[in-house]
Amino acid sequence: MKVLIVGSGGREHAIAYTIAKSPRVDKIYCAPGNGGIAELAECVPIGAMEFDRLAEFAKERQIDLTIVGMDDPLVGGIVDVFEAAGLRVFGPRKNAAILEGSKAFSKDLMKKYNIPTAAYENFTDPEAALAYLETADFPIVLKADGLALGKGVLICNTLEEAREGVKTIMLDKQFGNAGNCMVIEEFMTGREVSVLSFVDGKTIKTMTSAQDHKRALDGDKGLNTGGMGTFSPSPFYTKEVDEFCRKYIYQPTVDAMAAEGREFKGIIFFGLMLTEKGPKVLEYNARFGDPEAQVVLPRMKNDMIEVVEACIDGRLDAIDLQFEDNAAVCVVLASEGYPVSYEKGFKIKGLEKFKDAEGYYCFHAGTKLTEDGRLVTNGGRVLGVTAKGANLKEARANAYRATEWVEFANKYMRHDIGKAIDEA
Ligand code: AMP
Ligand code: GLY
């Protein structure tokens, strides 16, 4: 079959790598793709938000299945456009992708269906938000309602900071229309875990757990980024935690969406906080995590195409989803200065070492091939160097060894990805 992937990051490279292993896949296209994906797929220069052009392309090339990796097109309704054109597509429709697209929606859903999450209030009026803050406890968390590249969350330690935050989100509109509405929620403490799942509208099957490192600097300092590295599984995600989440979070979320007439088919990514009072939902995403996909997908034993098709056809209950009994670590190689300002266009060397190295992967996030065929840096997050190992310690040592294979002029990485596992 012919498959089209929509997106251009490390996550989409991991998806391309995973489906390329399926005996059912003859040809992969990726729009717009990147320099690494180009080794597995034909990259098509159509933007992820150009739904009509993408659907036209899919018709013309007789694409059998389209997998949407990114949040923006899902929230914008790409699945509805593809379905209306009679095309087979994997991902939630617009009325279900709102689970990620509106934090106010997801908070109200959790409240209505008793799904554990931080206490909160939604605001569309900045004056009302400011008045609420006067009597609030600190720290407190402000969240722009809409998509904001993972940057629309402000943790405020004082009333002054929170007032400034309301200005940033609602008045200065630093995150654009994402800030027309804002959630103010209780600050929670605990370990964070990401759990990704396949959903067919009724049935949910969770994947192995992972943990992201969102801050730019070692020791979880510095600015929030798209993610500087991940490890899987999380040793903090115990059997007890899993049992609790199955009962009170995962299936209840799928059932709640169905009850609201917003049947969810695709990936639900549960961002969880393991608090003293039990696991609570930090956020939902309607797609694979990036860079969570880079450590989860290489450990999946199933043919991903079979799982995706079962989701689309509503027969996920018949799938036995299985993961390898090992571990994986992904260290992001970024451009120095990310996430603020950085240079790009530097030549990347050393990637040939990954070709014959079993259990090592170099997923491309921000790279491109120049016209004369050289691979150069083309973004803040450049590569996701990933390695498997028998356990987390071994995977971490392997991943950091592999980071030394790669060279580019302004290479930057965190040195403590997965270090928390030493405390487990
Ligand atoms: P989100 O995009 O909602 O996942 O938020 C981004 C990050 O902000 C999370 O990964 C957490 O580290 C932090 N965060 C979000 N909400 C809270 C909260 N209620 N309490 C503490 N930290 C939070
Ligand atoms: N790694 C976090 C995310 O994909 O949203």
Tab-separated table of C-alpha atoms and ligand atoms in Angstrom:
chain	number	residue	atom	x	y	z
A	1	MET	CA	0.000	0.000	0.000
A	2	LYS	CA	0.917	3.646	-0.381
A	3	VAL	CA	1.029	5.716	2.785
A	4	LEU	CA	1.227	9.488	3.221
A	5	ILE	CA	2.554	10.930	6.495
A	6	VAL	CA	1.742	14.565	7.323
A	7	GLY	CA	4.422	16.380	9.316
A	8	SER	CA	8.120	17.142	9.313
A	9	GLY	CA	9.680	16.355	12.683
A	10	GLY	CA	11.416	13.598	14.600
A	11	ARG	CA	8.035	12.094	15.423
A	12	GLU	CA	7.150	11.781	11.735
A	13	HIS	CA	10.577	10.235	11.053
A	14	ALA	CA	9.892	7.663	13.789
A	15	ILE	CA	6.477	6.947	12.253
A	16	ALA	CA	8.047	6.579	8.791
A	17	TYR	CA	10.723	4.247	10.177
A	18	THR	CA	8.078	2.131	11.934
A	19	ILE	CA	5.696	1.744	9.010
A	20	ALA	CA	8.578	1.109	6.597
A	21	LYS	CA	9.058	-2.198	8.467
A	22	SER	CA	5.511	-3.297	7.575
A	23	PRO	CA	5.417	-5.862	4.765
A	24	ARG	CA	2.207	-4.181	3.594
A	25	VAL	CA	3.844	-0.860	2.819
A	26	ASP	CA	5.250	-0.401	-0.700
A	27	LYS	CA	5.738	3.336	-0.805
A	28	ILE	CA	5.793	6.172	1.708
A	29	TYR	CA	5.246	9.862	0.994
A	30	CYS	CA	5.755	12.563	3.580
A	31	ALA	CA	4.475	16.142	3.399
A	32	PRO	CA	6.528	18.166	3.869
A	33	GLY	CA	9.089	15.779	5.491
A	34	ASN	CA	12.731	16.569	6.185
A	35	GLY	CA	16.287	15.552	5.266
A	36	GLY	CA	16.170	12.263	7.192
A	37	ILE	CA	12.664	11.237	6.269
A	38	ALA	CA	13.781	11.622	2.641
A	39	GLU	CA	15.769	8.385	3.028
A	40	LEU	CA	12.597	6.390	3.674
A	41	ALA	CA	9.940	8.409	1.930
A	42	GLU	CA	9.386	10.675	-1.014
A	43	CYS	CA	9.076	14.128	0.503
A	44	VAL	CA	6.375	16.288	-1.034
A	45	PRO	CA	6.623	20.089	-0.757
A	46	ILE	CA	3.085	20.670	0.508
A	47	GLY	CA	2.568	22.296	3.906
A	48	ALA	CA	0.770	20.397	6.670
A	49	MET	CA	-1.996	23.039	6.765
A	50	GLU	CA	-2.728	22.925	3.020
A	51	PHE	CA	-5.554	20.432	3.404
A	52	ASP	CA	-7.040	20.736	-0.069
A	53	ARG	CA	-3.690	20.375	-1.795
A	54	LEU	CA	-2.834	17.396	0.399
A	55	ALA	CA	-6.157	15.704	-0.337
A	56	GLU	CA	-5.711	16.387	-4.036
A	57	PHE	CA	-2.234	14.855	-3.907
A	58	ALA	CA	-3.563	11.806	-2.031
A	59	LYS	CA	-6.258	11.274	-4.657
A	60	GLU	CA	-3.930	11.761	-7.563
A	61	ARG	CA	-1.341	9.304	-6.217
A	62	GLN	CA	-3.990	6.871	-5.001
A	63	ILE	CA	-2.745	6.944	-1.428
A	64	ASP	CA	-4.308	4.110	0.574
A	65	LEU	CA	-3.763	5.576	4.027
A	66	THR	CA	-2.755	8.955	5.441
A	67	ILE	CA	-1.280	9.242	8.950
A	68	VAL	CA	-1.330	12.734	10.451
A	69	GLY	CA	1.523	13.251	12.911
A	70	MET	CA	1.090	16.892	13.887
A	71	ASP	CA	-1.369	18.685	16.134
A	72	ASP	CA	-2.131	21.802	14.060
A	73	PRO	CA	-3.641	20.025	11.057
A	74	LEU	CA	-5.631	17.669	13.298
A	75	VAL	CA	-7.058	20.527	15.339
A	76	GLY	CA	-7.698	22.416	12.078
A	77	GLY	CA	-9.810	19.567	10.674
A	78	ILE	CA	-7.590	17.782	8.138
A	79	VAL	CA	-9.296	14.468	8.888
A	80	ASP	CA	-12.721	15.884	8.001
A	81	VAL	CA	-11.366	17.209	4.682
A	82	PHE	CA	-9.795	13.841	3.818
A	83	GLU	CA	-12.912	11.888	4.804
A	84	ALA	CA	-15.132	14.188	2.757
A	85	ALA	CA	-12.872	13.434	-0.216
A	86	GLY	CA	-13.348	9.700	0.372
A	87	LEU	CA	-9.771	9.205	1.595
A	88	ARG	CA	-8.692	6.826	4.346
A	89	VAL	CA	-7.011	8.765	7.138
A	90	PHE	CA	-5.781	8.116	10.685
A	91	GLY	CA	-6.441	10.737	13.344
A	92	PRO	CA	-9.306	12.385	15.205
A	93	ARG	CA	-11.830	14.550	13.403
A	94	LYS	CA	-11.929	18.231	14.283
A	95	ASN	CA	-14.701	17.769	16.845
A	96	ALA	CA	-12.513	15.230	18.712
A	97	ALA	CA	-9.087	16.853	18.219
A	98	ILE	CA	-10.481	19.677	20.372
A	99	LEU	CA	-9.351	17.452	23.250
A	100	GLU	CA	-5.908	18.926	22.532
A	101	GLY	CA	-7.017	22.091	20.735
A	102	SER	CA	-8.817	23.648	23.678
A	103	LYS	CA	-7.572	23.302	27.215
A	104	ALA	CA	-10.808	24.850	28.500
A	105	PHE	CA	-12.762	22.112	26.671
A	106	SER	CA	-10.575	19.339	28.092
A	107	LYS	CA	-10.779	20.711	31.638
A	108	ASP	CA	-14.586	20.955	31.447
A	109	LEU	CA	-14.750	17.415	30.058
A	110	MET	CA	-12.656	16.089	32.935
A	111	LYS	CA	-14.779	17.933	35.483
A	112	LYS	CA	-18.044	16.686	33.964
A	113	TYR	CA	-16.871	13.051	33.885
A	114	ASN	CA	-14.902	13.030	37.158
A	115	ILE	CA	-11.529	12.404	35.546
A	116	PRO	CA	-8.777	13.411	38.003
A	117	THR	CA	-7.063	16.691	37.105
A	118	ALA	CA	-5.952	19.920	38.788
A	119	ALA	CA	-8.690	22.234	40.109
A	120	TYR	CA	-9.256	25.143	37.698
A	121	GLU	CA	-11.373	27.969	36.343
A	122	ASN	CA	-11.726	29.130	32.721
A	123	PHE	CA	-11.664	32.825	31.809
A	124	THR	CA	-12.473	34.813	28.689
A	125	ASP	CA	-12.354	38.178	30.505
A	126	PRO	CA	-8.917	39.349	31.710
A	127	GLU	CA	-10.531	41.471	34.475
A	128	ALA	CA	-12.273	38.417	35.886
A	129	ALA	CA	-8.990	36.458	35.737
A	130	LEU	CA	-7.180	39.228	37.622
A	131	ALA	CA	-9.920	39.361	40.260
A	132	TYR	CA	-9.717	35.579	40.730
A	133	LEU	CA	-5.959	35.755	41.253
A	134	GLU	CA	-6.340	38.194	44.170
A	135	THR	CA	-7.438	35.386	46.490
A	136	ALA	CA	-5.612	32.460	44.843
A	137	ASP	CA	-2.835	30.292	46.309
A	138	PHE	CA	0.616	30.394	44.728
A	139	PRO	CA	2.340	28.989	42.743
A	140	ILE	CA	-0.483	28.902	40.224
A	141	VAL	CA	-0.590	27.853	36.568
A	142	LEU	CA	-1.912	29.930	33.648
A	143	LYS	CA	-2.610	28.192	30.348
A	144	ALA	CA	-3.559	29.707	27.033
A	145	ASP	CA	-6.586	27.752	25.809
A	146	GLY	CA	-5.366	26.947	22.294
A	147	LEU	CA	-2.285	25.487	20.629
A	148	ALA	CA	0.883	27.426	21.458
A	149	LEU	CA	3.770	25.138	20.457
A	150	GLY	CA	3.924	23.825	24.028
A	151	LYS	CA	4.795	27.307	25.272
A	152	GLY	CA	1.403	28.586	26.418
A	153	VAL	CA	1.793	27.399	30.012
A	154	LEU	CA	3.067	29.849	32.637
A	155	ILE	CA	3.886	28.764	36.173
A	156	CYS	CA	3.612	31.848	38.381
A	157	ASN	CA	5.115	31.976	41.854
A	158	THR	CA	3.632	35.292	42.963
A	159	LEU	CA	0.590	37.465	42.361
A	160	GLU	CA	2.816	39.900	40.479
A	161	GLU	CA	4.013	37.173	38.076
A	162	ALA	CA	0.465	35.961	37.585
A	163	ARG	CA	-0.777	39.465	36.761
A	164	GLU	CA	2.037	39.748	34.237
A	165	GLY	CA	1.015	36.330	32.881
A	166	VAL	CA	-2.586	37.402	32.295
A	167	LYS	CA	-1.220	40.364	30.354
A	168	THR	CA	1.094	38.140	28.296
A	169	ILE	CA	-1.609	35.638	27.389
A	170	MET	CA	-4.841	37.639	27.199
A	171	LEU	CA	-3.881	41.259	26.479
A	172	ASP	CA	-0.557	41.173	24.612
A	173	LYS	CA	-1.718	37.953	22.919
A	174	GLN	CA	1.793	36.532	22.858
A	175	PHE	CA	0.309	33.188	21.790
A	176	GLY	CA	-2.154	34.790	19.389
A	177	ASN	CA	-5.784	33.683	19.473
A	178	ALA	CA	-4.757	30.737	21.667
A	179	GLY	CA	-5.001	33.333	24.447
A	180	ASN	CA	-8.610	34.437	23.822
A	181	CYS	CA	-9.511	32.091	26.624
A	182	MET	CA	-7.325	31.068	29.539
A	183	VAL	CA	-7.335	28.322	32.150
A	184	ILE	CA	-6.063	29.114	35.637
A	185	GLU	CA	-5.270	25.939	37.510
A	186	GLU	CA	-3.873	24.566	40.722
A	187	PHE	CA	-0.128	23.898	40.752
A	188	MET	CA	0.658	20.206	41.157
A	189	THR	CA	3.907	18.526	42.122
A	190	GLY	CA	5.126	15.030	41.309
A	191	ARG	CA	6.694	12.949	38.553
A	192	GLU	CA	5.465	13.528	35.030
A	193	VAL	CA	4.735	10.576	32.755
A	194	SER	CA	3.559	10.453	29.151
A	195	VAL	CA	1.302	7.591	28.140
A	196	LEU	CA	0.373	7.315	24.469
A	197	SER	CA	-2.535	5.179	23.325
A	198	PHE	CA	-4.330	3.920	20.254
A	199	VAL	CA	-8.065	4.577	20.262
A	200	ASP	CA	-10.780	3.332	17.866
A	201	GLY	CA	-13.698	5.331	19.211
A	202	LYS	CA	-14.615	2.756	21.859
A	203	THR	CA	-11.548	0.709	22.741
A	204	ILE	CA	-8.265	2.123	24.019
A	205	LYS	CA	-4.916	0.297	24.077
A	206	THR	CA	-2.080	2.057	25.833
A	207	MET	CA	1.525	1.932	24.717
A	208	THR	CA	4.564	1.644	26.972
A	209	SER	CA	5.162	4.734	29.158
A	210	ALA	CA	7.735	7.471	28.553
A	211	GLN	CA	9.031	10.646	30.113
A	212	ASP	CA	9.993	13.858	28.395
A	213	HIS	CA	12.468	16.540	29.518
A	214	LYS	CA	10.898	19.830	28.469
A	215	ARG	CA	13.351	22.375	29.847
A	216	ALA	CA	16.337	23.528	27.804
A	217	LEU	CA	19.068	23.160	30.438
A	218	ASP	CA	20.423	20.396	32.662
A	219	GLY	CA	18.654	19.970	35.996
A	220	ASP	CA	15.315	20.963	34.394
A	221	LYS	CA	16.364	24.609	34.288
A	222	GLY	CA	15.876	27.186	31.561
A	223	LEU	CA	13.016	27.728	29.161
A	224	ASN	CA	10.405	25.218	28.089
A	225	THR	CA	11.141	23.582	24.737
A	226	GLY	CA	9.363	21.108	22.503
A	227	GLY	CA	11.318	18.408	24.406
A	228	MET	CA	15.056	17.825	24.857
A	229	GLY	CA	14.969	14.068	25.300
A	230	THR	CA	12.917	11.126	26.494
A	231	PHE	CA	13.213	7.721	28.049
A	232	SER	CA	10.902	4.723	28.008
A	233	PRO	CA	9.569	3.014	30.043
A	234	SER	CA	9.195	5.264	33.086
A	235	PRO	CA	10.166	3.357	36.256
A	236	PHE	CA	7.704	5.574	38.138
A	237	TYR	CA	4.804	4.249	36.086
A	238	THR	CA	4.126	1.220	38.283
A	239	LYS	CA	1.492	-1.470	37.933
A	240	GLU	CA	-0.606	0.284	40.584
A	241	VAL	CA	-0.423	3.590	38.723
A	242	ASP	CA	-1.375	1.816	35.514
A	243	GLU	CA	-4.372	0.131	37.158
A	244	PHE	CA	-5.577	3.444	38.582
A	245	CYS	CA	-5.250	5.225	35.239
A	246	ARG	CA	-7.065	2.470	33.355
A	247	LYS	CA	-9.983	2.687	35.738
A	248	TYR	CA	-10.248	6.442	36.254
A	249	ILE	CA	-8.543	8.128	33.291
A	250	TYR	CA	-8.049	6.197	30.031
A	251	GLN	CA	-11.363	4.454	29.323
A	252	PRO	CA	-13.358	7.222	31.047
A	253	THR	CA	-11.815	9.762	28.635
A	254	VAL	CA	-12.714	7.698	25.565
A	255	ASP	CA	-16.235	7.093	26.903
A	256	ALA	CA	-16.650	10.781	27.749
A	257	MET	CA	-15.732	11.815	24.210
A	258	ALA	CA	-18.191	9.267	22.771
A	259	ALA	CA	-20.930	10.439	25.144
A	260	GLU	CA	-20.350	14.020	23.958
A	261	GLY	CA	-20.831	12.948	20.338
A	262	ARG	CA	-17.123	13.434	19.675
A	263	GLU	CA	-15.989	9.876	18.958
A	264	PHE	CA	-12.194	9.852	19.187
A	265	LYS	CA	-10.204	7.738	16.724
A	266	GLY	CA	-6.448	8.116	16.652
A	267	ILE	CA	-3.803	8.665	19.278
A	268	ILE	CA	-4.539	10.059	22.723
A	269	PHE	CA	-1.424	11.188	24.575
A	270	PHE	CA	-2.070	11.458	28.304
A	271	GLY	CA	0.284	13.883	30.061
A	272	LEU	CA	0.078	12.689	33.666
A	273	MET	CA	1.364	14.017	36.950
A	274	LEU	CA	1.859	11.374	39.641
A	275	THR	CA	0.838	13.469	42.641
A	276	GLU	CA	0.693	12.440	46.294
A	277	LYS	CA	-3.048	12.150	45.859
A	278	GLY	CA	-2.716	9.847	42.862
A	279	PRO	CA	-2.256	10.320	39.109
A	280	LYS	CA	-3.890	13.381	37.558
A	281	VAL	CA	-4.154	14.562	33.956
A	282	LEU	CA	-1.906	17.540	33.124
A	283	GLU	CA	-2.994	17.669	29.514
A	284	TYR	CA	-4.261	15.671	26.589
A	285	ASN	CA	-2.717	15.625	23.139
A	286	ALA	CA	-4.406	14.178	20.090
A	287	ARG	CA	-1.250	12.752	18.471
A	288	PHE	CA	2.044	11.009	19.242
A	289	GLY	CA	4.448	12.949	21.463
A	290	ASP	CA	7.619	14.359	20.033
A	291	PRO	CA	10.144	13.077	21.203
A	292	GLU	CA	8.073	10.412	23.006
A	293	ALA	CA	7.356	8.617	19.709
A	294	GLN	CA	11.109	8.234	19.179
A	295	VAL	CA	11.453	5.975	22.263
A	296	VAL	CA	8.050	4.281	22.171
A	297	LEU	CA	7.705	3.239	18.507
A	298	PRO	CA	11.089	1.466	18.193
A	299	ARG	CA	9.992	-0.762	21.102
A	300	MET	CA	6.633	-1.702	19.555
A	301	LYS	CA	6.410	-5.309	18.346
A	302	ASN	CA	3.215	-4.962	16.282
A	303	ASP	CA	2.936	-4.007	12.648
A	304	MET	CA	1.865	-0.384	13.108
A	305	ILE	CA	-0.222	-0.423	9.931
A	306	GLU	CA	-2.380	-3.224	11.351
A	307	VAL	CA	-2.958	-1.287	14.556
A	308	VAL	CA	-3.777	1.929	12.694
A	309	GLU	CA	-6.234	0.146	10.397
A	310	ALA	CA	-7.890	-1.529	13.386
A	311	CYS	CA	-8.406	1.933	14.912
A	312	ILE	CA	-9.964	3.297	11.738
A	313	ASP	CA	-12.242	0.265	11.373
A	314	GLY	CA	-13.269	0.097	15.031
A	315	ARG	CA	-11.738	-3.304	15.771
A	316	LEU	CA	-8.888	-2.410	18.076
A	317	ASP	CA	-10.248	-4.855	20.687
A	318	ALA	CA	-8.873	-7.687	18.526
A	319	ILE	CA	-5.308	-6.326	18.577
A	320	ASP	CA	-2.788	-7.567	21.113
A	321	LEU	CA	-0.518	-4.538	21.457
A	322	GLN	CA	2.965	-5.581	22.561
A	323	PHE	CA	6.206	-3.867	23.444
A	324	GLU	CA	9.719	-5.195	23.858
A	325	ASP	CA	10.883	-5.839	27.398
A	326	ASN	CA	13.789	-3.401	27.126
A	327	ALA	CA	14.304	0.351	27.294
A	328	ALA	CA	15.106	3.260	25.014
A	329	VAL	CA	16.543	6.743	25.492
A	330	CYS	CA	16.417	9.659	23.035
A	331	VAL	CA	18.784	12.610	23.401
A	332	VAL	CA	17.888	15.617	21.281
A	333	LEU	CA	20.779	17.327	19.538
A	334	ALA	CA	19.712	20.948	19.234
A	335	SER	CA	21.189	24.144	17.834
A	336	GLU	CA	22.911	26.182	20.565
A	337	GLY	CA	20.527	28.960	21.609
A	338	TYR	CA	17.312	26.951	21.098
A	339	PRO	CA	14.493	27.728	21.957
A	340	VAL	CA	15.235	31.471	21.599
A	341	SER	CA	17.544	32.188	18.677
A	342	TYR	CA	20.017	30.026	16.862
A	343	GLU	CA	21.847	29.711	13.586
A	344	LYS	CA	21.122	27.013	11.045
A	345	GLY	CA	22.549	25.703	7.805
A	346	PHE	CA	25.522	23.868	9.348
A	347	LYS	CA	26.751	20.674	7.741
A	348	ILE	CA	25.946	17.491	9.698
A	349	LYS	CA	28.539	14.700	9.799
A	350	GLY	CA	28.781	11.197	11.236
A	351	LEU	CA	25.322	9.802	10.552
A	352	GLU	CA	26.616	6.841	8.530
A	353	LYS	CA	27.575	5.163	11.830
A	354	PHE	CA	23.870	4.594	12.564
A	355	LYS	CA	23.354	2.548	9.385
A	356	ASP	CA	24.716	-0.742	10.690
A	357	ALA	CA	24.244	-0.139	14.393
A	358	GLU	CA	21.414	-2.402	15.570
A	359	GLY	CA	19.239	-0.714	18.203
A	360	TYR	CA	20.524	2.802	17.377
A	361	TYR	CA	18.453	5.389	15.540
A	362	CYS	CA	18.980	8.926	14.402
A	363	PHE	CA	15.593	10.554	13.899
A	364	HIS	CA	15.731	13.875	12.081
A	365	ALA	CA	13.780	16.837	13.438
A	366	GLY	CA	15.243	19.950	11.829
A	367	THR	CA	17.456	18.948	8.907
A	368	LYS	CA	17.350	19.483	5.193
A	369	LEU	CA	19.126	18.344	2.092
A	370	THR	CA	20.678	21.189	0.123
A	371	GLU	CA	20.372	21.304	-3.645
A	372	ASP	CA	23.825	19.776	-3.964
A	373	GLY	CA	22.806	16.938	-1.631
A	374	ARG	CA	24.479	17.968	1.622
A	375	LEU	CA	22.634	17.422	4.914
A	376	VAL	CA	22.481	20.605	6.986
A	377	THR	CA	20.829	21.778	10.216
A	378	ASN	CA	17.480	23.455	9.661
A	379	GLY	CA	15.850	24.020	13.042
A	380	GLY	CA	16.142	24.319	16.800
A	381	ARG	CA	15.811	20.630	17.462
A	382	VAL	CA	18.013	18.983	14.841
A	383	LEU	CA	18.267	15.243	15.577
A	384	GLY	CA	16.896	12.752	18.093
A	385	VAL	CA	19.690	10.300	18.825
A	386	THR	CA	17.993	7.201	20.175
A	387	ALA	CA	19.307	3.904	21.474
A	388	LYS	CA	17.833	0.806	22.992
A	389	GLY	CA	19.362	-1.199	25.831
A	390	ALA	CA	18.440	-4.102	28.075
A	391	ASN	CA	17.494	-1.546	30.728
A	392	LEU	CA	17.326	2.228	31.069
A	393	LYS	CA	20.895	2.607	32.286
A	394	GLU	CA	22.253	0.700	29.334
A	395	ALA	CA	20.000	2.533	26.879
A	396	ARG	CA	21.137	5.852	28.299
A	397	ALA	CA	24.834	4.950	28.034
A	398	ASN	CA	24.260	3.788	24.448
A	399	ALA	CA	22.358	6.923	23.454
A	400	TYR	CA	25.006	9.245	24.876
A	401	ARG	CA	27.765	7.231	23.154
A	402	ALA	CA	25.936	7.685	19.861
A	403	THR	CA	25.612	11.442	20.381
A	404	GLU	CA	29.402	11.557	19.996
A	405	TRP	CA	29.175	10.078	16.500
A	406	VAL	CA	27.400	13.197	15.257
A	407	GLU	CA	29.015	16.546	14.526
A	408	PHE	CA	27.691	19.949	13.540
A	409	ALA	CA	28.983	23.409	14.391
A	410	ASN	CA	26.558	24.545	17.096
A	411	LYS	CA	25.563	21.148	18.519
A	412	TYR	CA	23.902	21.416	21.936
A	413	MET	CA	22.352	18.763	24.169
A	414	ARG	CA	21.353	18.139	27.737
A	415	HIS	CA	23.601	15.732	29.604
A	416	ASP	CA	21.076	14.462	32.118
A	417	ILE	CA	18.378	12.848	29.970
A	418	GLY	CA	17.104	9.862	31.927
A	419	LYS	CA	19.184	10.679	34.974
A	420	ALA	CA	16.063	10.511	37.147
A	421	ILE	CA	16.057	6.772	36.623
A	422	ASP	CA	19.063	6.523	38.960
A	423	GLU	CA	16.707	7.542	41.775
A	424	ALA	CA	14.050	4.998	40.887
B	1	AMP	P1	1.089	21.221	29.355
B	1	AMP	O1	1.353	21.825	28.002
B	1	AMP	O2	-0.281	21.476	29.898
B	1	AMP	O3	1.556	19.810	29.487
B	1	AMP	O4	2.109	22.014	30.323
B	1	AMP	C1	3.480	22.048	30.058
B	1	AMP	C2	4.236	21.730	31.313
B	1	AMP	O5	3.891	22.660	32.349
B	1	AMP	C3	3.893	20.368	31.905
B	1	AMP	O6	4.640	19.342	31.301
B	1	AMP	C4	4.245	20.577	33.348
B	1	AMP	O7	5.634	20.445	33.562
B	1	AMP	C5	3.867	22.016	33.599
B	1	AMP	N1	2.504	22.084	34.142
B	1	AMP	C6	1.342	22.176	33.455
B	1	AMP	N2	0.286	22.205	34.286
B	1	AMP	C7	0.772	22.128	35.535
B	1	AMP	C8	0.192	22.108	36.836
B	1	AMP	N3	-1.127	22.202	37.019
B	1	AMP	N4	1.024	22.015	37.897
B	1	AMP	C9	2.351	21.944	37.726
B	1	AMP	N5	2.964	21.959	36.538
B	1	AMP	C10	2.201	22.052	35.448
B	2	GLY	N1	6.865	16.034	24.054
B	2	GLY	C1	5.676	16.712	24.344
B	2	GLY	C2	4.736	16.817	23.229
B	2	GLY	O1	4.876	16.197	22.202
B	2	GLY	O2	3.767	17.545	23.376
